[in-house]
Coordinates of C-alpha atoms in Angstrom, one line a residue:
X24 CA 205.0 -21.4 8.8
X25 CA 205.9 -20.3 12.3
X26 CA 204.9 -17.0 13.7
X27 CA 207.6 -17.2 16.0
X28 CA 210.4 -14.2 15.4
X29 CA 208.7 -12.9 12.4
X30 CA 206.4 -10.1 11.7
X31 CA 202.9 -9.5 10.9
X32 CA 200.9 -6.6 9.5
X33 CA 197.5 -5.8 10.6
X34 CA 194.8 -3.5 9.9
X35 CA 192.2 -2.5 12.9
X36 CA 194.4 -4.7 15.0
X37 CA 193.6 -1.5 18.4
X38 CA 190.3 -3.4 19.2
X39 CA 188.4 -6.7 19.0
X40 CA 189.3 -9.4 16.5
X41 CA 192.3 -7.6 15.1
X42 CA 193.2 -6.7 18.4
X43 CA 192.6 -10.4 19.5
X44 CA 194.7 -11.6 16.8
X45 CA 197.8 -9.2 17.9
X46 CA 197.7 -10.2 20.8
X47 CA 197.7 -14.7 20.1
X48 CA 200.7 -13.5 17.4
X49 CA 202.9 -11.9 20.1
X50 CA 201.7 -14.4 22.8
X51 CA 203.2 -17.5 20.4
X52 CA 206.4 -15.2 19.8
X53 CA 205.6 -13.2 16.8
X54 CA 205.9 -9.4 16.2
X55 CA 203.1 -7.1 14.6
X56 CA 203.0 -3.9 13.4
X57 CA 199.1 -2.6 14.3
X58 CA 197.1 -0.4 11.8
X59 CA 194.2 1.4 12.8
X60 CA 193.0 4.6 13.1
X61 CA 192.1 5.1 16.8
X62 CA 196.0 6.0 18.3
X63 CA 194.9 6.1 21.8
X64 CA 193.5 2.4 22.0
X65 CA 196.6 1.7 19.6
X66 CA 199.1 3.1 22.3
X67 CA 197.7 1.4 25.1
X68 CA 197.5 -2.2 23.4
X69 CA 201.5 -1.6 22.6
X70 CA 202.0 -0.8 26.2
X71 CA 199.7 -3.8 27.7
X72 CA 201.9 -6.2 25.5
X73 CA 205.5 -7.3 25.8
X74 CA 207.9 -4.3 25.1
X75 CA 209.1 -4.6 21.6
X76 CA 206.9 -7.2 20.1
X77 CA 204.6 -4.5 18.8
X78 CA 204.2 -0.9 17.4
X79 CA 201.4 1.1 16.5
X80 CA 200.8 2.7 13.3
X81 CA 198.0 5.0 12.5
X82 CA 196.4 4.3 9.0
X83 CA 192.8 5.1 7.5
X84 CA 191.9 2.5 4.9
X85 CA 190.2 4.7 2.8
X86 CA 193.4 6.6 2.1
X87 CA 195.7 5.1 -0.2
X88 CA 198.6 7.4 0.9
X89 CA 197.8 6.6 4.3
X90 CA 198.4 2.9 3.7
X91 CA 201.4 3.6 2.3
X92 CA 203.0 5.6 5.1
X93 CA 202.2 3.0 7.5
X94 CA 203.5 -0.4 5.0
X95 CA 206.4 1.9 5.0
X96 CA 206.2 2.8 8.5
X97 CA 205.9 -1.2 9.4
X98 CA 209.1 -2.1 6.9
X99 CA 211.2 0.6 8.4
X100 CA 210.5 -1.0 11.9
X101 CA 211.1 -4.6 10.7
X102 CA 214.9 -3.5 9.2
X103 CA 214.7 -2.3 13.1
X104 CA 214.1 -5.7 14.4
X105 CA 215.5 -7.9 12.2
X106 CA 212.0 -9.6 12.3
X107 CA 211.0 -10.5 8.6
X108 CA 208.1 -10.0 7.3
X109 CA 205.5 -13.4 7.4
X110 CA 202.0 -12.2 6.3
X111 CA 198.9 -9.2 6.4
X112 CA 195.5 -9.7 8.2
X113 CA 193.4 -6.9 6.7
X114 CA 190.8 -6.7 9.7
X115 CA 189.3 -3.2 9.1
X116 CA 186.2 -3.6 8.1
X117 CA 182.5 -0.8 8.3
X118 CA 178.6 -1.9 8.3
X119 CA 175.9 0.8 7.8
X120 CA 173.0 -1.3 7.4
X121 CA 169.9 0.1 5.0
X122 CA 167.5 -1.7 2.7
X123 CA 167.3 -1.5 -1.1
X124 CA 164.2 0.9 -0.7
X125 CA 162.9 2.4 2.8
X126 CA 160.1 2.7 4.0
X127 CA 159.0 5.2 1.5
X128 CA 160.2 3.2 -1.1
X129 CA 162.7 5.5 -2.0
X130 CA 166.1 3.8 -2.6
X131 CA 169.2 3.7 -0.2
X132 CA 171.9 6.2 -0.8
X133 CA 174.7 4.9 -3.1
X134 CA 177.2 7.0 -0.6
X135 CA 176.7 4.5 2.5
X136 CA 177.4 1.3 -0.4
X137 CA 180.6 3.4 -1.9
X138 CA 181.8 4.0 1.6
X139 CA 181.4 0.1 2.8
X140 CA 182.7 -1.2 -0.2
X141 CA 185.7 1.3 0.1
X142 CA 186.1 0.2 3.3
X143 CA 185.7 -3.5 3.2
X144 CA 187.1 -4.1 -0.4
X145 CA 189.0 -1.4 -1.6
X146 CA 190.7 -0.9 2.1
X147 CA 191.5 -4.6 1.9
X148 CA 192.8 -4.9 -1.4
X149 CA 194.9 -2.0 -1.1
X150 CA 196.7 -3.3 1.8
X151 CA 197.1 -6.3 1.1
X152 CA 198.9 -5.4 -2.6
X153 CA 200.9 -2.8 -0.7
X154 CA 202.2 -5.4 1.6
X155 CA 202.9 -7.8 -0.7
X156 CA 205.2 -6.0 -2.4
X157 CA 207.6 -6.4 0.4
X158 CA 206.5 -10.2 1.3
X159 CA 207.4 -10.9 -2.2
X160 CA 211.0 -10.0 -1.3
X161 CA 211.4 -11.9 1.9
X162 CA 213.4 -15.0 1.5
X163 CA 211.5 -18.2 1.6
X164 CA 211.5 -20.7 4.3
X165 CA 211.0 -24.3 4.9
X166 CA 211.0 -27.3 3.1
X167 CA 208.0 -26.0 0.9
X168 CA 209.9 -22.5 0.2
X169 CA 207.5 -20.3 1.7
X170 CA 207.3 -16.7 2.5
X171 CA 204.4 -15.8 4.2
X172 CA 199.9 -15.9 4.1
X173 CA 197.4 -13.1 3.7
X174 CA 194.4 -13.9 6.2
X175 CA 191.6 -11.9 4.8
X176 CA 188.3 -11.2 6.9
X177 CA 185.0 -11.8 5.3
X178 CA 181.8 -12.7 7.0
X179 CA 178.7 -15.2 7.7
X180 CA 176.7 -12.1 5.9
X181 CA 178.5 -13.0 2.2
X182 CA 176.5 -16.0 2.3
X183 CA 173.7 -15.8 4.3
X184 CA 173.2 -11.8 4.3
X185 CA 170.2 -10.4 6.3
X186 CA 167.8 -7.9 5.4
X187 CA 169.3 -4.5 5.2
X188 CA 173.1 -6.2 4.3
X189 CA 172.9 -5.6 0.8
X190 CA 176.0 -3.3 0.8
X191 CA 177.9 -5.1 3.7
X192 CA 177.1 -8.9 1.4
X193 CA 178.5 -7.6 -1.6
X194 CA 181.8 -6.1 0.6
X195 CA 182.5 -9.1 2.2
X196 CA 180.9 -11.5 -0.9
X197 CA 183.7 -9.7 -2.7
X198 CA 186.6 -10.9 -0.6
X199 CA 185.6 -14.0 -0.3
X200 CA 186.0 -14.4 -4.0
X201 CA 189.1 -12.5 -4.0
X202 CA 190.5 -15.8 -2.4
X203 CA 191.2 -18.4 -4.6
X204 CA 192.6 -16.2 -8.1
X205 CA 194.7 -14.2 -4.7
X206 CA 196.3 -17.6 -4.0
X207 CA 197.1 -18.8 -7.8
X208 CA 198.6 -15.1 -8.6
X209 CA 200.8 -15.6 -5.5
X210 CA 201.5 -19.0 -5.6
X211 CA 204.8 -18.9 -7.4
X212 CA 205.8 -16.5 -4.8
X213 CA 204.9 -18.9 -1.9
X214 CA 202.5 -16.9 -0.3
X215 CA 198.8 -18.3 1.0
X216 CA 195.8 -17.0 0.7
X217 CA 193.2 -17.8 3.3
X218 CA 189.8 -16.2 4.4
X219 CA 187.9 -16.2 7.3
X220 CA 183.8 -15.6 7.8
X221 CA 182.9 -15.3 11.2
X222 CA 179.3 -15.3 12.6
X223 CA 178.2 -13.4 15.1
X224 CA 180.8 -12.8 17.8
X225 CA 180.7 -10.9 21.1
X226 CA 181.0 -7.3 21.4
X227 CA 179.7 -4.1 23.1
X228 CA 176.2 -5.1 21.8
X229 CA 176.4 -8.9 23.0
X230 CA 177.4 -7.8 26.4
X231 CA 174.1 -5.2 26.6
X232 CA 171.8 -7.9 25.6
X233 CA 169.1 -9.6 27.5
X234 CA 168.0 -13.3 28.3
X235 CA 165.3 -12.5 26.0
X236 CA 167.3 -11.6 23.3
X237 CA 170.1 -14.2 23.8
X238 CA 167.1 -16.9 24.1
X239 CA 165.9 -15.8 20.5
X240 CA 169.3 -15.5 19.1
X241 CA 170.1 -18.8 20.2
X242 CA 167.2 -20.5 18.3
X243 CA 169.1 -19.3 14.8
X244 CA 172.5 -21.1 16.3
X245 CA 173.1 -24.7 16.2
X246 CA 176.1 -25.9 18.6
X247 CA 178.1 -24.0 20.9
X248 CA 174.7 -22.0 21.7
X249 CA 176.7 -18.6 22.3
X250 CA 178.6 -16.2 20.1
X251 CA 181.8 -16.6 18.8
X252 CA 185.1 -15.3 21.5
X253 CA 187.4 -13.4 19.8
X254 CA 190.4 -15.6 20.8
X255 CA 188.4 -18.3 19.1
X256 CA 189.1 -16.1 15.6
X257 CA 192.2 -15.4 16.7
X258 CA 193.1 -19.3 17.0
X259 CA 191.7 -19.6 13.8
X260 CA 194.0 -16.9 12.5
X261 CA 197.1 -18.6 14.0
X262 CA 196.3 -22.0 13.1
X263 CA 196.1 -20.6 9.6
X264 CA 199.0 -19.5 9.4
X265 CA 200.9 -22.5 10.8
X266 CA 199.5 -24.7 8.3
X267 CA 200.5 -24.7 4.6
X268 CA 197.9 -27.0 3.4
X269 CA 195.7 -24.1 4.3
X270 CA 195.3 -22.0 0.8
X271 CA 192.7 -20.6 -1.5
X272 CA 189.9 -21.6 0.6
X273 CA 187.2 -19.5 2.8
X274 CA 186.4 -20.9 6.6
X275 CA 183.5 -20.6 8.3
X276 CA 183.9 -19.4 11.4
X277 CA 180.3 -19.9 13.1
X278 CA 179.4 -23.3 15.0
X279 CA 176.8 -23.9 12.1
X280 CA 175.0 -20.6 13.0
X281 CA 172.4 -19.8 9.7
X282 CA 171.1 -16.1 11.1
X283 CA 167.2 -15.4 10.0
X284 CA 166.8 -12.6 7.8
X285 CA 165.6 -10.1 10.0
X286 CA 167.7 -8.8 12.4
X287 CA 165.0 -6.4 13.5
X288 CA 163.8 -9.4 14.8
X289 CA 166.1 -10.3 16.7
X290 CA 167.4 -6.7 18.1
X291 CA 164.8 -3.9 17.6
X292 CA 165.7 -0.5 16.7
X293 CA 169.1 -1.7 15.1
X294 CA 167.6 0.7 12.0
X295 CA 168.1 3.4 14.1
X296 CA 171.4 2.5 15.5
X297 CA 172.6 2.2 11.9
X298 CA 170.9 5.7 11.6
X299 CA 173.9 7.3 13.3
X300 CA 176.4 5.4 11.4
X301 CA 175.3 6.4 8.2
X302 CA 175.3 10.0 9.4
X303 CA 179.4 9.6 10.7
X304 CA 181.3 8.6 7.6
X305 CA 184.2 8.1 9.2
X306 CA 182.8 5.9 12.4
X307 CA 184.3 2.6 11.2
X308 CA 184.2 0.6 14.5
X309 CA 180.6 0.5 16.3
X310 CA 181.4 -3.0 18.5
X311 CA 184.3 -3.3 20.9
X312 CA 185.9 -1.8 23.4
X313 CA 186.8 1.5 23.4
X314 CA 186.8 1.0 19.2
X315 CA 183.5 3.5 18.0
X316 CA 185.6 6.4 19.2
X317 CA 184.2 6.2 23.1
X318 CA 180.4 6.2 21.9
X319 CA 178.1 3.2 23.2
X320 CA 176.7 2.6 19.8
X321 CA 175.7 -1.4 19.4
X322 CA 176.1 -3.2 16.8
X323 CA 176.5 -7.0 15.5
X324 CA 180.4 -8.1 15.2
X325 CA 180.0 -9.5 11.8
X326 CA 184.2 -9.3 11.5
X327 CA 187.2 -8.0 13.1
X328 CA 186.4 -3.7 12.7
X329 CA 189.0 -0.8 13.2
X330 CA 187.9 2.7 14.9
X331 CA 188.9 6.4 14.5
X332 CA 188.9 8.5 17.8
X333 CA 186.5 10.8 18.3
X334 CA 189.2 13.5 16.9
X335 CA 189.0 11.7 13.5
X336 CA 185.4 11.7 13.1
X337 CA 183.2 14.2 11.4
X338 CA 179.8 15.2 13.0
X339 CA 178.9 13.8 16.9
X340 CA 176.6 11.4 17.8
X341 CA 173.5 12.2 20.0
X342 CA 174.2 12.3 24.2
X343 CA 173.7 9.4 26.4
X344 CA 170.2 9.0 27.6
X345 CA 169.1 7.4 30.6
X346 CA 165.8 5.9 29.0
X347 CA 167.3 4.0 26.1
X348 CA 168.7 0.5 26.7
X349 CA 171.2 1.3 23.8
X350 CA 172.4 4.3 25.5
X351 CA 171.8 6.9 22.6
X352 CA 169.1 9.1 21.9
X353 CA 165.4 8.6 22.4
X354 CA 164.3 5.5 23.0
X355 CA 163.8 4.0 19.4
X356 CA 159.7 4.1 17.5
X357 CA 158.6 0.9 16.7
X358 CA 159.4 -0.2 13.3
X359 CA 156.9 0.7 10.5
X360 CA 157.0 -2.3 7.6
X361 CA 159.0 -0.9 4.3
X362 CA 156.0 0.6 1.8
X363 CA 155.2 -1.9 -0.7
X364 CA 155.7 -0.2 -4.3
X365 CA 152.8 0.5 -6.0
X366 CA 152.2 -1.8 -9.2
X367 CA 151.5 -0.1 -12.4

């Protein structure tokens, strides 16, 4: 399919890989109508790119009504433009890291795995049916009759998940099997199904590490040495849409990269950075620019992650400290091994 003078709908598309896949659509003559919470990085992506190719929508995933404003929002703008409707990249995705039990050996809080999987799953699910009820409708094109492709965004972590990824494995686990029954439901509508699992890609926290760090990370990659860029995804995301053998399939998106299964290991204090995650149920982007709602907190870029402003949020997140390398709080304890439950 081409992209060019059609439309495409995505979610967390105000900061890095949705954003990066906004702007390859418009740059190869496609329009997109951008979902995400945070409206001030959402306003200034719309003015940065050409004028009329592009319109922000504000939408929280968790919300099905708020979905539904914005799908509506998107449709009124395509009768607008005349620019039919071609395809969703649900993008929006959440990690709050925790393990099974902690350190006391209590277990992990079923409201962080609800929230990710609400997030991740339900928030991708949702849009995507919502959509589709309108990509359904468009009328086919081609030689092969087709309407459109849903690009859903999983992750490395569904197969090779680290320690503390049990909720964030089964989130993006789940869309990954979403795929194939996805593309047989919608096949006799001629509409694609394709998912893509990135690795570890660059964000805030790549750009604050150290030679140290990057030295150890790259022992877990195999070639390029380096993490992903997000207009490599992006390319990905285009490609995939441009060709129609592409259906019912997941791609791996990480130059062979197999991450250990400690990421403490790898970035200490990352327990503690997930800490303040936990406690802001509503801070769905800790990565890229601008995208955590203007707070410096790290994290690994897994997949393509929408952001709320700080307006959205509920509860703050500790001041900037001079001491810490990761800019928040005291400067992180040194991790204490989980306790070891006591056989009876």
């Amino acid at each position: 399919m081409k992209i060019e003078g059609r439309t495409f709908v995505i979610s967390g598309g105000a900061s890095g890989l949705g954003q990066a896949c906004v702007e390859e659509i418009c740059r190869n003559g496609g329009h997109v109508a951008i979902l995400d919470l945070n409206a001030e990085n959402g306003a200034e992506l719309v003015s940065n790119l050409p004028k009329g190719v592009a319109r922000f929508f504000e939408c929280n995933v968790l919300e099905t009504e708020s979905i539904t404003a914005a799908v509506a929002g998107a449709v009124d703008w395509i009768k607008e433009t005349g620019k039919p409707l071609a395809g969703v990249v649900p993008a929006a995705g959440v990690s709050t890291p925790a393990t099974i039990l902690d350190r006391n050996g209590d277990a992990f809080n079923l409201d962080d795995f609800d929230f990710v999987m609400n997030v991740n799953l339900r928030g991708t699910i949702d849009l995507v049916r919502q959509c589709l009820v309108h990509l359904a409708k468009v009328e086919p094109v081609g030689e092969d009759q087709e309407r459109g492709i849903v690009v859903m965004v999983a992750s490395s972590a569904a197969f090779d998940g680290q320690k503390g990824q049990v909720s964030y494995s089964a989130s993006k686990g789940a869309v990954t099997a979403m795929t194939l029954p996805l593309a047989r439901d919608l096949a006799r509508y001629g509409i694609r199904v394709v998912t893509i699992a990135p690795s570890l890609f660059e964000s805030r926290m790549t750009a604050m590490m150290s030679e140290k760090v990057k030295r150890s990370l790259e022992k877990a990659m195999e070639f390029p040495r380096r993490a992903g860029k997000p207009e490599e995804f992006a390319q990905l995301v285009r490609q995939s849409i441009e060709n129609v053998m592409l259906n019912g399939t997941v791609l791996r998106l990480d130059g062979g990269m197999r991450m250990p299964s400690k990421i403490s290991r790898i970035f200490p204090g990352i327990w503690e950075y997930a800490q303040h995650g936990r406690q802001d149920k509503h801070l769905i982007n800790m990565s890229s620019r601008g995208g955590n709602g203007g707070s410096n907190l790290p994290n690994f870029q897994w997949a393509s992650i929408t952001a709320p402003p700080v307006s959205k949020r509920e509860g703050t997140l500790p001041p900037l400290q001079s001491g810490n390398p990761s800019g928040h709080g005291p400067k992180p304890k040194p991790l204490e091994p989980p306790c070891k439950p006591k056989l009876k």
